[in-house]
Amino acid sequence: MNKTHIYELSFLASNDYWGRGILIGRTSNKIAVAYFIMGRSENSCNRIFYQEDDRVAIAPYDKDAEIDPTLIIYYPIKTHGKNLIVTNGDQTDTVEEFLSKGLTFEDALRTRCFEPDAPHFTPRISGILNLVDGSYKMSILKDSDGQGTDCHRYFYEYPLRSNHAHFIHTYEGNDSPLPTFEGEPKLVRIPDCFEEFSKTIWNSLNEDNKISLCTMMINTDTLDREVKIFNKRMGD
């Protein structure tokens, strides 16, 4: 039986283009969440994260610039009841809608597919976190053959492990077409210190390609949350 490899947060420096990434886990006593975006085109790079009540939203930094909002403007993080939803696209809204109907995370994502951005066919990555007990699930919807013919849907559910998180991302590197995520979410060791957690992620992401990052730590007893947002366009 193969032993699961455990990565350090600084390993994020090993790939100059993860695309978009979700990290969910637990410190010794809090829930930890991170979501980041990277980009290469001017359209993708012209974005910032901002907090909107208990949600995180994306907006164009330069509102006068021509921008195609398709696939790049969405709510990456929403709170629905006792659940926190984190995704890399408008499937955030799909999951929220299905939960409102008493259906599940999996039910919602079985109605969605990878993004229609040939030749990359960017995977849709998603996570859902129970704010009461800290348990979480992840998913990836990805093209199966590089041609956009079939969508394969993968779901993951992990036991809690103090000072560890799982990391899922869209791409394996910077190429054309972009190579799709392979394997399972990576197990990553994380610190208790929110400042260290946040800055290690941001500083490890490739300087040329990173755009924005949101990190959170949530107290499961009070549901109080600390939130940090980093936007390259705003000098962070």
PDB file of C-alpha atoms in Angstrom, residues 72-175:
ATOM      1  CA  ILE A  72     -14.212  34.736 -15.256  1.00  0.00           C
ATOM      2  CA  ILE A  73     -16.769  36.734 -13.226  1.00  0.00           C
ATOM      3  CA  TYR A  74     -18.583  34.690 -10.567  1.00  0.00           C
ATOM      4  CA  TYR A  75     -18.947  34.131  -6.824  1.00  0.00           C
ATOM      5  CA  PRO A  76     -16.115  31.765  -5.827  1.00  0.00           C
ATOM      6  CA  ILE A  77     -17.266  31.548  -2.182  1.00  0.00           C
ATOM      7  CA  LYS A  78     -20.804  31.565  -0.789  1.00  0.00           C
ATOM      8  CA  THR A  79     -22.302  30.597   2.547  1.00  0.00           C
ATOM      9  CA  HIS A  80     -25.525  28.595   2.521  1.00  0.00           C
ATOM     10  CA  GLY A  81     -26.854  27.765   5.973  1.00  0.00           C
ATOM     11  CA  LYS A  82     -24.162  25.734   7.703  1.00  0.00           C
ATOM     12  CA  ASN A  83     -22.247  25.111   4.487  1.00  0.00           C
ATOM     13  CA  LEU A  84     -19.462  27.034   2.788  1.00  0.00           C
ATOM     14  CA  ILE A  85     -19.312  26.536  -0.987  1.00  0.00           C
ATOM     15  CA  VAL A  86     -16.046  27.163  -2.860  1.00  0.00           C
ATOM     16  CA  THR A  87     -15.742  26.765  -6.637  1.00  0.00           C
ATOM     17  CA  ASN A  88     -13.931  28.089  -9.687  1.00  0.00           C
ATOM     18  CA  GLY A  89     -17.061  29.113 -11.606  1.00  0.00           C
ATOM     19  CA  ASP A  90     -20.767  29.736 -11.656  1.00  0.00           C
ATOM     20  CA  GLN A  91     -21.369  26.211 -10.358  1.00  0.00           C
ATOM     21  CA  THR A  92     -21.253  27.963  -6.971  1.00  0.00           C
ATOM     22  CA  ASP A  93     -24.784  29.124  -7.785  1.00  0.00           C
ATOM     23  CA  THR A  94     -25.807  25.657  -8.961  1.00  0.00           C
ATOM     24  CA  VAL A  95     -24.699  24.066  -5.689  1.00  0.00           C
ATOM     25  CA  GLU A  96     -26.474  26.783  -3.684  1.00  0.00           C
ATOM     26  CA  GLU A  97     -29.672  26.258  -5.692  1.00  0.00           C
ATOM     27  CA  PHE A  98     -29.651  22.484  -5.179  1.00  0.00           C
ATOM     28  CA  LEU A  99     -28.958  22.784  -1.445  1.00  0.00           C
ATOM     29  CA  SER A 100     -31.930  25.146  -1.191  1.00  0.00           C
ATOM     30  CA  LYS A 101     -34.083  22.361  -2.642  1.00  0.00           C
ATOM     31  CA  GLY A 102     -32.818  19.812  -0.114  1.00  0.00           C
ATOM     32  CA  LEU A 103     -30.572  18.148  -2.693  1.00  0.00           C
ATOM     33  CA  THR A 104     -26.839  17.496  -2.458  1.00  0.00           C
ATOM     34  CA  PHE A 105     -23.481  18.828  -3.617  1.00  0.00           C
ATOM     35  CA  GLU A 106     -23.147  15.753  -5.814  1.00  0.00           C
ATOM     36  CA  ASP A 107     -26.640  16.173  -7.287  1.00  0.00           C
ATOM     37  CA  ALA A 108     -25.775  19.721  -8.313  1.00  0.00           C
ATOM     38  CA  LEU A 109     -22.464  18.892  -9.963  1.00  0.00           C
ATOM     39  CA  ARG A 110     -23.902  15.972 -11.921  1.00  0.00           C
ATOM     40  CA  THR A 111     -25.793  18.613 -13.913  1.00  0.00           C
ATOM     41  CA  ARG A 112     -22.589  20.503 -14.818  1.00  0.00           C
ATOM     42  CA  CYS A 113     -19.563  19.836 -16.998  1.00  0.00           C
ATOM     43  CA  PHE A 114     -16.070  21.204 -17.656  1.00  0.00           C
ATOM     44  CA  GLU A 115     -15.829  24.719 -19.091  1.00  0.00           C
ATOM     45  CA  PRO A 116     -16.459  25.200 -22.847  1.00  0.00           C
ATOM     46  CA  ASP A 117     -13.105  26.893 -23.470  1.00  0.00           C
ATOM     47  CA  ALA A 118     -11.535  24.660 -26.130  1.00  0.00           C
ATOM     48  CA  PRO A 119      -8.770  23.597 -26.492  1.00  0.00           C
ATOM     49  CA  HIS A 120      -8.202  23.717 -22.704  1.00  0.00           C
ATOM     50  CA  PHE A 121     -11.594  22.448 -21.486  1.00  0.00           C
ATOM     51  CA  THR A 122     -10.798  23.840 -18.036  1.00  0.00           C
ATOM     52  CA  PRO A 123     -12.005  21.549 -15.240  1.00  0.00           C
ATOM     53  CA  ARG A 124     -14.643  22.764 -12.813  1.00  0.00           C
ATOM     54  CA  ILE A 125     -13.289  22.313  -9.293  1.00  0.00           C
ATOM     55  CA  SER A 126     -15.561  22.614  -6.260  1.00  0.00           C
ATOM     56  CA  GLY A 127     -15.563  22.143  -2.521  1.00  0.00           C
ATOM     57  CA  ILE A 128     -18.205  22.142   0.200  1.00  0.00           C
ATOM     58  CA  LEU A 129     -17.458  22.538   3.876  1.00  0.00           C
ATOM     59  CA  ASN A 130     -19.699  21.782   6.849  1.00  0.00           C
ATOM     60  CA  LEU A 131     -19.226  24.745   9.173  1.00  0.00           C
ATOM     61  CA  VAL A 132     -20.422  22.776  12.206  1.00  0.00           C
ATOM     62  CA  ASP A 133     -18.077  19.805  12.211  1.00  0.00           C
ATOM     63  CA  GLY A 134     -15.480  20.929   9.637  1.00  0.00           C
ATOM     64  CA  SER A 135     -16.000  17.945   7.333  1.00  0.00           C
ATOM     65  CA  TYR A 136     -15.587  18.646   3.621  1.00  0.00           C
ATOM     66  CA  LYS A 137     -15.928  17.242   0.126  1.00  0.00           C
ATOM     67  CA  MET A 138     -14.215  18.129  -3.134  1.00  0.00           C
ATOM     68  CA  SER A 139     -15.027  17.513  -6.773  1.00  0.00           C
ATOM     69  CA  ILE A 140     -13.556  17.911 -10.231  1.00  0.00           C
ATOM     70  CA  LEU A 141     -15.434  17.746 -13.541  1.00  0.00           C
ATOM     71  CA  LYS A 142     -12.953  17.211 -16.360  1.00  0.00           C
ATOM     72  CA  ASP A 143     -12.684  16.407 -20.024  1.00  0.00           C
ATOM     73  CA  SER A 144     -11.833  12.761 -20.620  1.00  0.00           C
ATOM     74  CA  ASP A 145     -10.081  12.805 -23.995  1.00  0.00           C
ATOM     75  CA  GLY A 146      -8.773  16.290 -24.776  1.00  0.00           C
ATOM     76  CA  GLN A 147     -11.506  16.735 -27.349  1.00  0.00           C
ATOM     77  CA  GLY A 148     -14.396  17.821 -25.158  1.00  0.00           C
ATOM     78  CA  THR A 149     -16.315  14.634 -25.917  1.00  0.00           C
ATOM     79  CA  ASP A 150     -17.129  13.297 -22.460  1.00  0.00           C
ATOM     80  CA  CYS A 151     -17.152  14.683 -18.926  1.00  0.00           C
ATOM     81  CA  HIS A 152     -15.776  12.583 -16.087  1.00  0.00           C
ATOM     82  CA  ARG A 153     -16.980  13.550 -12.611  1.00  0.00           C
ATOM     83  CA  TYR A 154     -14.909  12.783  -9.513  1.00  0.00           C
ATOM     84  CA  PHE A 155     -15.939  13.272  -5.882  1.00  0.00           C
ATOM     85  CA  TYR A 156     -13.700  13.082  -2.806  1.00  0.00           C
ATOM     86  CA  GLU A 157     -14.488  13.002   0.889  1.00  0.00           C
ATOM     87  CA  TYR A 158     -11.812  12.991   3.569  1.00  0.00           C
ATOM     88  CA  PRO A 159     -11.628  12.513   7.344  1.00  0.00           C
ATOM     89  CA  LEU A 160     -10.450  15.511   9.346  1.00  0.00           C
ATOM     90  CA  ARG A 161      -6.776  15.643  10.192  1.00  0.00           C
ATOM     91  CA  SER A 162      -5.363  18.418  12.363  1.00  0.00           C
ATOM     92  CA  ASN A 163      -2.968  20.806  10.597  1.00  0.00           C
ATOM     93  CA  HIS A 164      -3.641  19.263   7.204  1.00  0.00           C
ATOM     94  CA  ALA A 165      -5.706  20.235   4.177  1.00  0.00           C
ATOM     95  CA  HIS A 166      -6.416  18.970   0.677  1.00  0.00           C
ATOM     96  CA  PHE A 167      -5.550  20.981  -2.424  1.00  0.00           C
ATOM     97  CA  ILE A 168      -7.229  20.622  -5.820  1.00  0.00           C
ATOM     98  CA  HIS A 169      -6.361  22.694  -8.878  1.00  0.00           C
ATOM     99  CA  THR A 170      -7.193  23.001 -12.568  1.00  0.00           C
ATOM    100  CA  TYR A 171      -3.859  22.636 -14.390  1.00  0.00           C
ATOM    101  CA  GLU A 172      -0.626  20.695 -14.070  1.00  0.00           C
ATOM    102  CA  GLY A 173       1.555  23.370 -15.655  1.00  0.00           C
ATOM    103  CA  ASN A 174       1.924  26.199 -18.159  1.00  0.00           C
ATOM    104  CA  ASP A 175       1.586  24.817 -21.675  1.00  0.00           C
TER     105      ASP A 175
END
